[in-house]
CSV table of C-alpha atoms and ligand atoms in Angstrom, one decimal:
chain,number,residue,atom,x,y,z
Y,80,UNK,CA,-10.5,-28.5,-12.1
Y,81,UNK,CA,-10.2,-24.7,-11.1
Y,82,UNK,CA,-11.0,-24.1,-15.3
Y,83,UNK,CA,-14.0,-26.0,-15.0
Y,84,UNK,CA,-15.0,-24.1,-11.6
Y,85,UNK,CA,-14.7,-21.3,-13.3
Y,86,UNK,CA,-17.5,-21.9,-16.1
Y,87,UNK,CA,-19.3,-23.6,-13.5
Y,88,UNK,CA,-19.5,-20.3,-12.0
Y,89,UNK,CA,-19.9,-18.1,-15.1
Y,90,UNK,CA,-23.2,-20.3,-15.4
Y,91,UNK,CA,-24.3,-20.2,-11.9
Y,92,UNK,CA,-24.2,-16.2,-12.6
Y,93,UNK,CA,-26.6,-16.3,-15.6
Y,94,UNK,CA,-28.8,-18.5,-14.3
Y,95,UNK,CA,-29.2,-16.7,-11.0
Y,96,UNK,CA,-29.5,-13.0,-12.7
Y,97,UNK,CA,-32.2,-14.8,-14.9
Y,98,UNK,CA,-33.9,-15.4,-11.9
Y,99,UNK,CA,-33.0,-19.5,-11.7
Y,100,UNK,CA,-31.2,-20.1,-8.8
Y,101,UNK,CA,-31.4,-19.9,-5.3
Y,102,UNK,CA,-29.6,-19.4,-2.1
Y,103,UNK,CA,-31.3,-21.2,0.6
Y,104,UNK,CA,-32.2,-19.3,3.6
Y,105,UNK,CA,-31.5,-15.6,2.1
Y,106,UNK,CA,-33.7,-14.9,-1.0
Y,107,UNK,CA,-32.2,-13.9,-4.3
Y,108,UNK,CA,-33.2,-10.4,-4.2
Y,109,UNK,CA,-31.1,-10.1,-0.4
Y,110,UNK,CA,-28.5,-11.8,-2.2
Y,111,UNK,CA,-28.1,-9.2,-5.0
Y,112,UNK,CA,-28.6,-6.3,-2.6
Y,113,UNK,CA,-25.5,-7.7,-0.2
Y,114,UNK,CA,-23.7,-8.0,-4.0
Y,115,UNK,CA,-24.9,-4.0,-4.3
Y,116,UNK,CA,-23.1,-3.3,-0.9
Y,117,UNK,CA,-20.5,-5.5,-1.0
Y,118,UNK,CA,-18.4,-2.3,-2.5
Y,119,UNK,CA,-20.1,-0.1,0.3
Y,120,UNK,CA,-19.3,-2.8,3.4
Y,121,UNK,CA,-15.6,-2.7,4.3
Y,122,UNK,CA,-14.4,-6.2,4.7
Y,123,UNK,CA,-13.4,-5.3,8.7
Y,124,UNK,CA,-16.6,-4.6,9.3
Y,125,UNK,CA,-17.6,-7.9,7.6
Y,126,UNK,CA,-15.3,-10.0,9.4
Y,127,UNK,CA,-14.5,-8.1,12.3
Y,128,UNK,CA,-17.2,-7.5,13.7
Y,129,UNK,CA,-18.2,-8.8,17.7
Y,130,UNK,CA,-20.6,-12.0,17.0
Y,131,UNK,CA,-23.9,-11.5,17.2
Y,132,UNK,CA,-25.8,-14.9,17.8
Y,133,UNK,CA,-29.2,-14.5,16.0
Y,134,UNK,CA,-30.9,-17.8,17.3
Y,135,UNK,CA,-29.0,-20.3,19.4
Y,136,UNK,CA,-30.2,-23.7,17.8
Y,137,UNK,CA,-31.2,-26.2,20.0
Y,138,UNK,CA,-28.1,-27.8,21.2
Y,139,UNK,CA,-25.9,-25.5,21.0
Y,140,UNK,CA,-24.3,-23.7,24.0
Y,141,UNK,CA,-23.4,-19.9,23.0
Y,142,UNK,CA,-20.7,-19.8,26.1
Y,143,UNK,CA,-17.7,-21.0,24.7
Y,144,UNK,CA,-16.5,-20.3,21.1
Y,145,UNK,CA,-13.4,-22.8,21.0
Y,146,UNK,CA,-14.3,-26.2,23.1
Y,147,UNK,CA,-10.3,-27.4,23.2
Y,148,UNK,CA,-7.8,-25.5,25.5
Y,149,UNK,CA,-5.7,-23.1,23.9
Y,150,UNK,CA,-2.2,-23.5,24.9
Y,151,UNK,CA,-0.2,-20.7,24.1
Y,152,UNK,CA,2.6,-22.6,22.9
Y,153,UNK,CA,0.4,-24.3,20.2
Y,154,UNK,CA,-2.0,-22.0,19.2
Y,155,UNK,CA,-2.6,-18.5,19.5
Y,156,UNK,CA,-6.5,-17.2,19.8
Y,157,UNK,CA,-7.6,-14.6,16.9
Y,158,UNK,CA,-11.4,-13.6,17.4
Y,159,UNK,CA,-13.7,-16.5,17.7
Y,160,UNK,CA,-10.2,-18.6,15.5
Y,161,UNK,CA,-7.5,-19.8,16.3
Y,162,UNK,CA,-4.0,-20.1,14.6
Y,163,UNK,CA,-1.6,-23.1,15.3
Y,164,UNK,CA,1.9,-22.0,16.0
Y,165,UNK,CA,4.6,-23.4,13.7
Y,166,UNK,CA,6.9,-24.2,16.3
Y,167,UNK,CA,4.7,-26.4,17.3
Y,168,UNK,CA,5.1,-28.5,14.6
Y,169,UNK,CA,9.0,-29.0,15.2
Y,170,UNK,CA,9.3,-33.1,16.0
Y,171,UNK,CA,6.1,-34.2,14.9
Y,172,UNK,CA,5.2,-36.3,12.2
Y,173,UNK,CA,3.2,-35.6,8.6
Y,174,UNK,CA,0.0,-34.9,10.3
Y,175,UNK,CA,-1.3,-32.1,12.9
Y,176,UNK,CA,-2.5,-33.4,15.9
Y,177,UNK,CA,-5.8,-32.4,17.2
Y,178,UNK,CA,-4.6,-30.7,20.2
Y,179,UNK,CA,-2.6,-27.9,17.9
Y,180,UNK,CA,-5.3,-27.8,14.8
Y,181,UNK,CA,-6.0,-24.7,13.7
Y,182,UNK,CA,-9.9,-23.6,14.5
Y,183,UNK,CA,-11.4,-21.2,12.0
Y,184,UNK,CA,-15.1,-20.5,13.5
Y,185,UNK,CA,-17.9,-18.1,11.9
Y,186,UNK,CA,-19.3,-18.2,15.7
Y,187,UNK,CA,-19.0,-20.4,17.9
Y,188,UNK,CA,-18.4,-24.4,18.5
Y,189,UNK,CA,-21.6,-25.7,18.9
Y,190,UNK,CA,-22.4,-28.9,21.3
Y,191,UNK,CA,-24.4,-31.2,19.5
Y,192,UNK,CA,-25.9,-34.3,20.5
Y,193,UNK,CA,-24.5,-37.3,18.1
Y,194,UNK,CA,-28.1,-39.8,18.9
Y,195,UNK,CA,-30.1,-37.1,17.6
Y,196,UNK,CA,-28.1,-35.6,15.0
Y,197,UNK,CA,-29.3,-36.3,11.8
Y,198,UNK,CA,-27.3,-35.4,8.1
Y,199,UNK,CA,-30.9,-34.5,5.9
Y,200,UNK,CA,-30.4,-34.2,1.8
Y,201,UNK,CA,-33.3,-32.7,0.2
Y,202,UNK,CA,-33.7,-30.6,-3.0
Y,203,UNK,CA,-34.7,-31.1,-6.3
Y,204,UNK,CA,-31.5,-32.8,-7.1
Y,205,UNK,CA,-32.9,-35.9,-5.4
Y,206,UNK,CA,-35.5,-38.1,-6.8
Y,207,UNK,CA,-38.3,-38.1,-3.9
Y,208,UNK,CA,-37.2,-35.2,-1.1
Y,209,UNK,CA,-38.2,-32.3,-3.2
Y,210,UNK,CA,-38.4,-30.2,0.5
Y,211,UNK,CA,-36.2,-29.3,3.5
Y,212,UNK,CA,-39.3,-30.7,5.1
Y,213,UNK,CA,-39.1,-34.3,3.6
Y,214,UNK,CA,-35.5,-35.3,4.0
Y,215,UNK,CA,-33.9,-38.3,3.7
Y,216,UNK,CA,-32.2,-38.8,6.8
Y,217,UNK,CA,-28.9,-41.0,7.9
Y,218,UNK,CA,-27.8,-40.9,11.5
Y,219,UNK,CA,-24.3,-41.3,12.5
Y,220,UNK,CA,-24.6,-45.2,13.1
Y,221,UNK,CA,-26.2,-45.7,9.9
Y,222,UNK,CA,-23.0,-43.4,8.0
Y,223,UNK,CA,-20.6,-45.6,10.1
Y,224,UNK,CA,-21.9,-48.6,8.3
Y,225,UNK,CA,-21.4,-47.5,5.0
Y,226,UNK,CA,-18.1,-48.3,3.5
Y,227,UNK,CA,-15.5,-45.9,5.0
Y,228,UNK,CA,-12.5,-44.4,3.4
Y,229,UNK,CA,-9.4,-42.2,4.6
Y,230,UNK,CA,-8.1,-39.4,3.2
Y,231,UNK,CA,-4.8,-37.5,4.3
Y,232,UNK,CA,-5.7,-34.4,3.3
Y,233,UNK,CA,-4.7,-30.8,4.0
Y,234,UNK,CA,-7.5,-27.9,5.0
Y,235,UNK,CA,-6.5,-24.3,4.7
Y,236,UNK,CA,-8.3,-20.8,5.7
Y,237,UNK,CA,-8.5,-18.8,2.3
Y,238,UNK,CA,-7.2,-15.8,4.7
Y,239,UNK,CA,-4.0,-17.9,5.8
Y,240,UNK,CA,-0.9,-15.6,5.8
Y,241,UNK,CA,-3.7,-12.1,5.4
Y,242,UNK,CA,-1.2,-10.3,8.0
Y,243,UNK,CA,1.9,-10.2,5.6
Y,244,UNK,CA,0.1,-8.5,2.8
Y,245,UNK,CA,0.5,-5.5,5.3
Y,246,UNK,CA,3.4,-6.5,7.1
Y,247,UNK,CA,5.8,-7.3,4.0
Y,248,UNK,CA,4.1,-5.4,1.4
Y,249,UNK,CA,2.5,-2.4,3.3
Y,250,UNK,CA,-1.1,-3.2,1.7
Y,251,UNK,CA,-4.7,-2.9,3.6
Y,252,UNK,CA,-5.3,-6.6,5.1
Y,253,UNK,CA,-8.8,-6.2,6.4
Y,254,UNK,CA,-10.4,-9.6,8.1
Y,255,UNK,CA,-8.7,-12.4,10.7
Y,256,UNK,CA,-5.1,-11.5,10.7
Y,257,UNK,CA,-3.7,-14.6,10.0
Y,258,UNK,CA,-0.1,-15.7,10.1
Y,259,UNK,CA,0.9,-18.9,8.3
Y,260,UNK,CA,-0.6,-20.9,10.9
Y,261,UNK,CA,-3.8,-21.3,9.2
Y,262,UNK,CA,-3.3,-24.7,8.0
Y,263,UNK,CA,-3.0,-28.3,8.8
Y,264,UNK,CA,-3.3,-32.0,7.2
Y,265,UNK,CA,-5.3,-34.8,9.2
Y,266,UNK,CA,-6.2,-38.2,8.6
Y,267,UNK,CA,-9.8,-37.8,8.1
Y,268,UNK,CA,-11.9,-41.0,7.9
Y,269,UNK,CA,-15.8,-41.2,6.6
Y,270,UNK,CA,-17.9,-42.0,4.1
Y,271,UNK,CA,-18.1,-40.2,0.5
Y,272,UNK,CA,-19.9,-37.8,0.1
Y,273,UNK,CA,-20.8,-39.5,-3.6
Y,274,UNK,CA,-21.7,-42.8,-1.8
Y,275,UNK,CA,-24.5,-40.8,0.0
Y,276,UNK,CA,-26.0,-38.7,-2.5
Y,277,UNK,CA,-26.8,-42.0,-4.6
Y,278,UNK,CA,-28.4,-43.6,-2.0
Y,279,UNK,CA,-30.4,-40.8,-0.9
Y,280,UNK,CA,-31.6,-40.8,-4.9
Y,281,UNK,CA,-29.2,-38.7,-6.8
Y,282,UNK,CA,-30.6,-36.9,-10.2
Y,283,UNK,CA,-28.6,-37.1,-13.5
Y,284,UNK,CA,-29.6,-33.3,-13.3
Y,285,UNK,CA,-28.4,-32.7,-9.8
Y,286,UNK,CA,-25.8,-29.2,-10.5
Y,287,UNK,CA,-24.8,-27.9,-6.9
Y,288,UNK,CA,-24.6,-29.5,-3.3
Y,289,UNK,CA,-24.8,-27.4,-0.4
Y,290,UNK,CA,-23.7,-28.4,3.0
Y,291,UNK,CA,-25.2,-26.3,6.0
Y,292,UNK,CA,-23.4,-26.1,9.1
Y,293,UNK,CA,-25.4,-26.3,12.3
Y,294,UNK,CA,-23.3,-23.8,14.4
Y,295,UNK,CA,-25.6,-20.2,14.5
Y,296,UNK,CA,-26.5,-18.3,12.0
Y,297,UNK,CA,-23.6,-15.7,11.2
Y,298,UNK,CA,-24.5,-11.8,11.7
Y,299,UNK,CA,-22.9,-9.3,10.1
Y,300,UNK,CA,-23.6,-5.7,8.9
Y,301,UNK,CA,-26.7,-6.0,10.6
Y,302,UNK,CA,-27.5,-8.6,8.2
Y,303,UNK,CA,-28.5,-12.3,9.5
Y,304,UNK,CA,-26.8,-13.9,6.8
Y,305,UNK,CA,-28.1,-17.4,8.1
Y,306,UNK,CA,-26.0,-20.4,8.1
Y,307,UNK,CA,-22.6,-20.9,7.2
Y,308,UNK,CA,-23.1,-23.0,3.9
Y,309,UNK,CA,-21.2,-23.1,0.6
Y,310,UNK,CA,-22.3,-24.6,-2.8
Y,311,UNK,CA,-20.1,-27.4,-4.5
Y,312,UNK,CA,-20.3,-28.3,-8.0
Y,313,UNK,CA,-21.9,-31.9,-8.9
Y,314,UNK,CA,-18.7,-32.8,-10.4
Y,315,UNK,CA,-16.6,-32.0,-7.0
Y,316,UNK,CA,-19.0,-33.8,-4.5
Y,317,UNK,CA,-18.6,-37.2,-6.4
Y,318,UNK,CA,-15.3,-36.8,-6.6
Y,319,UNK,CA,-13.1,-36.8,-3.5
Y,320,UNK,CA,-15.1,-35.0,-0.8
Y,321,UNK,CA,-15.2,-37.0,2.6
Y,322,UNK,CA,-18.0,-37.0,4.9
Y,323,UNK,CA,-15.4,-37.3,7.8
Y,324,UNK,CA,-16.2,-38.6,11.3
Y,325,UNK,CA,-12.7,-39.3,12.5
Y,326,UNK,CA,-9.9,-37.0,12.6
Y,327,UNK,CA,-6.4,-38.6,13.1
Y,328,UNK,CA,-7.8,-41.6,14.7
Y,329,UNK,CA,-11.0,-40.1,16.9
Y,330,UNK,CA,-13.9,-39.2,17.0
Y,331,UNK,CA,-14.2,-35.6,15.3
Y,332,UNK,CA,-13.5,-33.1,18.2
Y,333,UNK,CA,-16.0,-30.3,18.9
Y,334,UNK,CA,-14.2,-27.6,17.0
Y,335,UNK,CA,-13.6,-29.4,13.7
Y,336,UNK,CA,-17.3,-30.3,13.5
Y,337,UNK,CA,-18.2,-33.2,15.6
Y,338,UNK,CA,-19.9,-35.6,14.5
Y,339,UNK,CA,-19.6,-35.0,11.2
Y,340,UNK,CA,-17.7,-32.4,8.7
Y,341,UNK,CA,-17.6,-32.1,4.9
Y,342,UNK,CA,-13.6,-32.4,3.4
Y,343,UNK,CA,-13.3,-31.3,0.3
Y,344,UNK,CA,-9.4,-31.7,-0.3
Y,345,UNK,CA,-7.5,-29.0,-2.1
Y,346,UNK,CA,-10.1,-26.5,-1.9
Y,347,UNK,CA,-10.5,-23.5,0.5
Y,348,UNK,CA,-11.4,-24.5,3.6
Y,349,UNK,CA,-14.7,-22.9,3.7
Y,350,UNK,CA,-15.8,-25.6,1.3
Y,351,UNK,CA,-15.4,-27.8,4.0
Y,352,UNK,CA,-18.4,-27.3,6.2
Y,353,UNK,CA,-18.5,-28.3,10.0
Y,354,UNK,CA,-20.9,-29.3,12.4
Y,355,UNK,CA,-23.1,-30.2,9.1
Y,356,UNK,CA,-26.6,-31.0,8.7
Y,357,UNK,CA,-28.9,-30.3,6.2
Y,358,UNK,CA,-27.3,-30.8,2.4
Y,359,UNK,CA,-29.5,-29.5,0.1
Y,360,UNK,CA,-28.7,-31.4,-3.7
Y,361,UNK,CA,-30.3,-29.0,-6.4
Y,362,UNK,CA,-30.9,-28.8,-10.3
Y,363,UNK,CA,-30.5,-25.5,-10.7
Y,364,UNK,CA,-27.3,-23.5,-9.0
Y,365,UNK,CA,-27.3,-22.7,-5.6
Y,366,UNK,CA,-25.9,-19.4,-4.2
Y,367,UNK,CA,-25.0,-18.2,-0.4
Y,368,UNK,CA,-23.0,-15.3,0.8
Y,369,UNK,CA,-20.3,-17.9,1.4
Y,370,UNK,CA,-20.0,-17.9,-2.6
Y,371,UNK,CA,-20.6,-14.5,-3.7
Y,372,UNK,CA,-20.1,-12.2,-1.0
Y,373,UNK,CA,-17.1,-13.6,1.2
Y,374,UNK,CA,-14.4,-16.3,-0.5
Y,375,UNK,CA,-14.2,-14.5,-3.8
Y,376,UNK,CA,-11.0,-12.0,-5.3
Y,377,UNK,CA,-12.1,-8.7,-5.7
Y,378,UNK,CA,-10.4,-5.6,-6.8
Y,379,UNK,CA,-7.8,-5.0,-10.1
Y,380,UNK,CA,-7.3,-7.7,-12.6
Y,381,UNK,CA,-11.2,-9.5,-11.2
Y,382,UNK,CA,-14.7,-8.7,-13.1
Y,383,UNK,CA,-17.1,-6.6,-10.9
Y,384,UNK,CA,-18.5,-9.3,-9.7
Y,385,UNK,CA,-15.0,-10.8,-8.3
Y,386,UNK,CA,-13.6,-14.2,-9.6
Y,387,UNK,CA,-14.8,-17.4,-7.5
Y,388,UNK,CA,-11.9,-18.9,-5.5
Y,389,UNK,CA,-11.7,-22.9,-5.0
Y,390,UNK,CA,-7.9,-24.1,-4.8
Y,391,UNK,CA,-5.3,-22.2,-2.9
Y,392,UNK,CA,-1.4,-21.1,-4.1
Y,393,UNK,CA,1.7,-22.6,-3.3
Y,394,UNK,CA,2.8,-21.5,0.3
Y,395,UNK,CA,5.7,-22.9,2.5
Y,396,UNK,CA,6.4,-22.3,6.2
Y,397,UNK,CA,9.6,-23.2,8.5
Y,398,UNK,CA,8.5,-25.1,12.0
Y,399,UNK,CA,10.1,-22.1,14.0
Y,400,UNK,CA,8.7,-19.6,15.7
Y,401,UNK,CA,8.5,-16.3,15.1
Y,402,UNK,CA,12.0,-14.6,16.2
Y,403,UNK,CA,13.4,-17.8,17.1
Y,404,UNK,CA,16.8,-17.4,18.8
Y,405,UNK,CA,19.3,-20.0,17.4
Y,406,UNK,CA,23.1,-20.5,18.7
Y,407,UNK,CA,25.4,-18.1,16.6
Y,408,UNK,CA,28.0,-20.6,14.7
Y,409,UNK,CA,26.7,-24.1,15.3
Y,410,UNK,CA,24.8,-26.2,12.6
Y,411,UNK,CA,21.2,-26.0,12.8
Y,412,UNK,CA,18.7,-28.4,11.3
Y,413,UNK,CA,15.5,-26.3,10.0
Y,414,UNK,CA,12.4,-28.1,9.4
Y,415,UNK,CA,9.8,-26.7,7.4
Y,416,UNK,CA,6.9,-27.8,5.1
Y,417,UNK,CA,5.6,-26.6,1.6
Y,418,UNK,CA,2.0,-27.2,0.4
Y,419,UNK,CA,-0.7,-26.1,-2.8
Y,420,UNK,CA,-4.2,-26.3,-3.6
Y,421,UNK,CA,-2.7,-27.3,-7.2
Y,422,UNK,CA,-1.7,-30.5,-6.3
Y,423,UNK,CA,2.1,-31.9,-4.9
Y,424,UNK,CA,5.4,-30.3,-3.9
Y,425,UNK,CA,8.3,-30.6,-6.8
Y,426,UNK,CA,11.0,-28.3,-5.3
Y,427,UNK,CA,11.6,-26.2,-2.2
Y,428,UNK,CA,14.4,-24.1,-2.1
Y,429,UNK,CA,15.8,-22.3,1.1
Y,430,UNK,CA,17.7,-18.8,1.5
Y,431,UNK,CA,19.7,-18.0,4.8
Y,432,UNK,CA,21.0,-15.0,3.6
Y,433,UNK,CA,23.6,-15.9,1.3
Y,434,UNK,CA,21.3,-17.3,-1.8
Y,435,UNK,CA,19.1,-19.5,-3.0
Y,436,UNK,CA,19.7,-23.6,-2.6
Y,437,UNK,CA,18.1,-26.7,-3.0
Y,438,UNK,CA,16.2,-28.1,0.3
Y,439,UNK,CA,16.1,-31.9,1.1
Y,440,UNK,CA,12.2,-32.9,0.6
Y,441,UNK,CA,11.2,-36.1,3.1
Y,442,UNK,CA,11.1,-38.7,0.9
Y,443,UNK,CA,7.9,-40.3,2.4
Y,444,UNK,CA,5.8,-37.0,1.7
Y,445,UNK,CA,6.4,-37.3,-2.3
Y,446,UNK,CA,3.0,-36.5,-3.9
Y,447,UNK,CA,1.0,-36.3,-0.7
Y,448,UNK,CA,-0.9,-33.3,0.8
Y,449,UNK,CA,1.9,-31.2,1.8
Y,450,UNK,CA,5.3,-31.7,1.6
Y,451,UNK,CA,8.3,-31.6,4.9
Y,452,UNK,CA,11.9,-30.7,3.9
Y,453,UNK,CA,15.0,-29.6,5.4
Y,454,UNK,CA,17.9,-27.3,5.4
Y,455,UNK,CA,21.6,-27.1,7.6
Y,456,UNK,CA,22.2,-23.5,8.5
Y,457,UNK,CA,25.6,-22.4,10.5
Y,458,UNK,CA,24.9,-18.8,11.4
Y,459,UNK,CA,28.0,-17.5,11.0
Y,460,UNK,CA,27.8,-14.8,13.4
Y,461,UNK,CA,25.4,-13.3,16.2
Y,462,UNK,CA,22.9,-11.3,14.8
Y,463,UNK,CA,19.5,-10.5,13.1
Y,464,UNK,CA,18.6,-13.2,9.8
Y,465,UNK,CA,16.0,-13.6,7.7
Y,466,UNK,CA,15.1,-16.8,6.8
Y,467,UNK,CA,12.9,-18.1,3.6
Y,468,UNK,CA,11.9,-20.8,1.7
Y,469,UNK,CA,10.0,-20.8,-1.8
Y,470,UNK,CA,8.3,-24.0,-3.1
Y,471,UNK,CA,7.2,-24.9,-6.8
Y,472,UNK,CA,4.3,-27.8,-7.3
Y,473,UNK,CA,4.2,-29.9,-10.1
Y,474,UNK,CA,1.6,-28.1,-12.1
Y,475,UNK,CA,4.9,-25.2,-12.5
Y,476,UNK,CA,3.0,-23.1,-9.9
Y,477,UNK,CA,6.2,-21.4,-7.5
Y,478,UNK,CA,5.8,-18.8,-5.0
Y,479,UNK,CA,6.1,-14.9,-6.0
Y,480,UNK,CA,8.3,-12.5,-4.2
Y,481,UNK,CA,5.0,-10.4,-4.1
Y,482,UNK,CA,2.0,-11.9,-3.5
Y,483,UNK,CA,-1.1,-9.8,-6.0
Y,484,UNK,CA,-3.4,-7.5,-4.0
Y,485,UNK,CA,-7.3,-8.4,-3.5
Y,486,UNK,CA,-10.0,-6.4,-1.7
Y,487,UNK,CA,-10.5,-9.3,0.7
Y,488,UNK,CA,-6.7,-9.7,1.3
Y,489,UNK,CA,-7.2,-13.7,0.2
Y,490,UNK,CA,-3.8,-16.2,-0.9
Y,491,UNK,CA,-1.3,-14.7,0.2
Y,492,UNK,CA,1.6,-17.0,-1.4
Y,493,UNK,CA,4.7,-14.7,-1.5
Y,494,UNK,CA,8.0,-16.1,0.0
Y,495,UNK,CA,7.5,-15.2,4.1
Y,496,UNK,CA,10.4,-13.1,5.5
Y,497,UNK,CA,11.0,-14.9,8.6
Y,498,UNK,CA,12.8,-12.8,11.5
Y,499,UNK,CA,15.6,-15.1,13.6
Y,500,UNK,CA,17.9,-14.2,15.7
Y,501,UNK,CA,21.5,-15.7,16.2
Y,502,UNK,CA,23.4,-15.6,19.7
K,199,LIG,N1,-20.3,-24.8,9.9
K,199,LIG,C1,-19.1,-24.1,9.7
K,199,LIG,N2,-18.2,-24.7,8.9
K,199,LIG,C2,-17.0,-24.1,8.7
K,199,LIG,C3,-16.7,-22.9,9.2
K,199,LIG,C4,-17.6,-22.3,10.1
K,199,LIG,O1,-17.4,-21.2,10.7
K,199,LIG,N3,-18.8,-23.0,10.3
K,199,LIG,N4,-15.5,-22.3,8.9
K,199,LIG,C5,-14.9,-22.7,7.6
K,199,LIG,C6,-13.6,-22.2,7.4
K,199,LIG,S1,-13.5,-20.5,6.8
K,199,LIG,C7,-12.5,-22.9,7.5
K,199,LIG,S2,-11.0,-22.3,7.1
K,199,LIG,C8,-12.6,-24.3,8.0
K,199,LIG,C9,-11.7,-24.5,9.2
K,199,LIG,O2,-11.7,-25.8,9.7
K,199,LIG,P1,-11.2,-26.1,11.2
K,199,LIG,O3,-11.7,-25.1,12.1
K,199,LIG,O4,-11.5,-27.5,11.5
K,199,LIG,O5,-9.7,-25.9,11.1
K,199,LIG,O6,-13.9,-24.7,8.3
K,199,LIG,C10,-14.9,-24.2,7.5
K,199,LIG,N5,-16.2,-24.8,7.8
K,200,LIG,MO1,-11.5,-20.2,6.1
């Protein structure tokens, strides 16, 4: 998949240098010059910089950037995100509830109204709604009737674990300092996303789809970069991408994109749009900074033009938190959980100090969307450990002891040093 997502992208490039595709919303030429500056730009001042709300859609109240309470025992506020604390996983079961979900925001969480909201495909991937002006339209009652599937799957910020390229390998880390806890798996339910293109009149020559969120446009570098949207291939969006609704049982909450959110499992999670609204279905390629600028690996060992990023690495994470205190000489259980873009978890292994061994993998988790093991540790004394768990999937993919620099600092997926101390 990630092969064919390359080429993909190799032909989106010619086409749009030949002058054949578009990015809806900025025009080609404001495209190319952000590409131009994107050497010039740092990437703090891309993603650090204070929100500037261009136009506050109808709806949408600019006040509050995360709806849900932040509790600082479950998740720990980064900018306008959010990063679920590990420990807070520690006694719960495969999924993340909603109350400790990480929140990865462009801006803010919009407050829309689910009787008027509206999902509109349009573009010249669709027989007969050539315009944004001439949708076809399907509100939430009418995507509630179509038949509905559920999906565990796992979403992940491209960015998760940015702060340990600086903290274990002393590199720059510009952008959302992220720990591990950038991550999560619900049970999303919804309707395909395949389902609707075909009954809103699906081409055979249909190339990308483009979810738009409906959250404000995102500003940065003085540049209204409009909204947060990301092309998928054809080939993706009639695969296994949800149109969720639901997230472990309810309605979607406001911060994960009430009422409805794209999944696209196994990819980054800025394929999976929030809040979404327009979907514009195209027969030639379709380009947003989402695609070219941000959410690609730039810098040695990538073209000029940076190398397009869909799937993430193998990562793994203990359910601890950070500088846990444990009692010095008693057995401890440790939980943790190991996950990749690549598909499932073969092996986890565990060092407390002492080497490298086999970690017991949850029987129930085989071949799903991440995977939960264990490990008994008696620290043998008081004192300061490091704790660390690598995991290999079944494609051969394992984790690095060094994870390989990129401009934008994106998956990290070296073995985390994790600081605990014995008493
Ligand atoms: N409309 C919209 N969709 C969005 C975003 C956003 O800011 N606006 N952020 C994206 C990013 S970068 C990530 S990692 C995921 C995070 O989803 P979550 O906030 O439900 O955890 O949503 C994606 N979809
Ligand atoms: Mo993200």
């Amino acid at each position: 998949m990630s092969h064919a997502e390359a080429d993909h992208d190799t032909r989106r490039s010619r086409q749009w240098l030949a002058g054949e595709a578009r990015g809806a919303g900025v025009d080609r030429d404001q495209l190319l010059e952000l590409g131009a500056a994107m050497a010039a730009l740092t990437a703090a001042a891309a993603e650090r910089e204070p929100v500037a709300l261009a136009s506050a859609p109808v709806g949408v109240d600019p006040g509050t950037p995360i709806a849900k309470p932040l509790p600082p025992e479950l998740l720990r506020p980064l900018d306008t995100n959010a990063e679920m604390h590990w420990a807070a996983l520690a006694g719960q079961g495969y999924v993340v509830p909603n109350d400790r979900f990480f929140v990865r925001n462009h801006t803010v969480t919009p407050r829309l109204d689910a009787d008027t909201w509206r999902l509109r495909l349009f573009g010249t991937g669709l027989r007969d709604a050539p315009t944004r002006d001439t949708p076809v339209e399907f509100s939430l009652d009418e995507l509630r009737g179509l038949p509905a599937e559920e999906s565990d799957a796992l979403l992940e910020c491209a960015g998760n674990g940015r702060r340990f390229f600086a903290e274990q390998q002393g590199e720059p880390a510009p952008g959302v300092a992220w720990g591990l806890g950038g991550v999560g798996v619900a049970r999303w339910r919804g309707v395909r996303l395949g389902t609707v293109l075909r009954l809103a009149g699906l081409r055979d020559d249909a190339v990308d789809v483009m979810p738009e969120g409906l959250d404000p446009d995102y500003v940065t570098g003085g540049i209204n970069l409009g909204r947060v949207r990301r092309p998928l291939p054809i080939a993706k969006a009639l695969d296994d991408v949800l149109l969720a609704y639901e997230m472990n049982g309810e309605p979607l909450p406001a911060d994960h994109g009430f009422p409805v959110r794209v999944v696209v499992p196994g990819w980054i999670g800025i394929s999976s749009i929030k809040w979404v609204g327009p979907v514009e279905v195209s027969a030639t390629p379709l380009f947003s900074p989402w695609n070219t600028r941000f959410y690609r690996m730039f810098g040695p060992g990538h073209p000029g033009e940076g190398t397009v990023l869909e799937t993430q690495p193998v990562k793994s994470a203990f359910e601890l938190a950070w500088d846990a205190r444990v009692p010095a000489g008693a057995e401890v259980l440790l939980h943790g959980r190991s996950w990749s873009g690549n598909g499932p978890i073969e092996r986890v292994e565990v060092d407390t100090g002492d080497g490298w061994r086999p970690a017991d993998l949850v029987a129930a988790d085989r071949g799903g969307a991440w995977q939960r093991w264990t490990a008994r540790w008696r620290p043998p004394a008081p004192g300061r450990f490091t704790l660390r768990a690598r995991a290999t999937d079944t494609t051969g993919a394992a984790q690095p002891d060094r994870a390989t620099a990129n401009t934008l600092a994106y998956l990290f997926d070296a073995v985390v040093h994790h600081p605990v101390t014995a008493h």
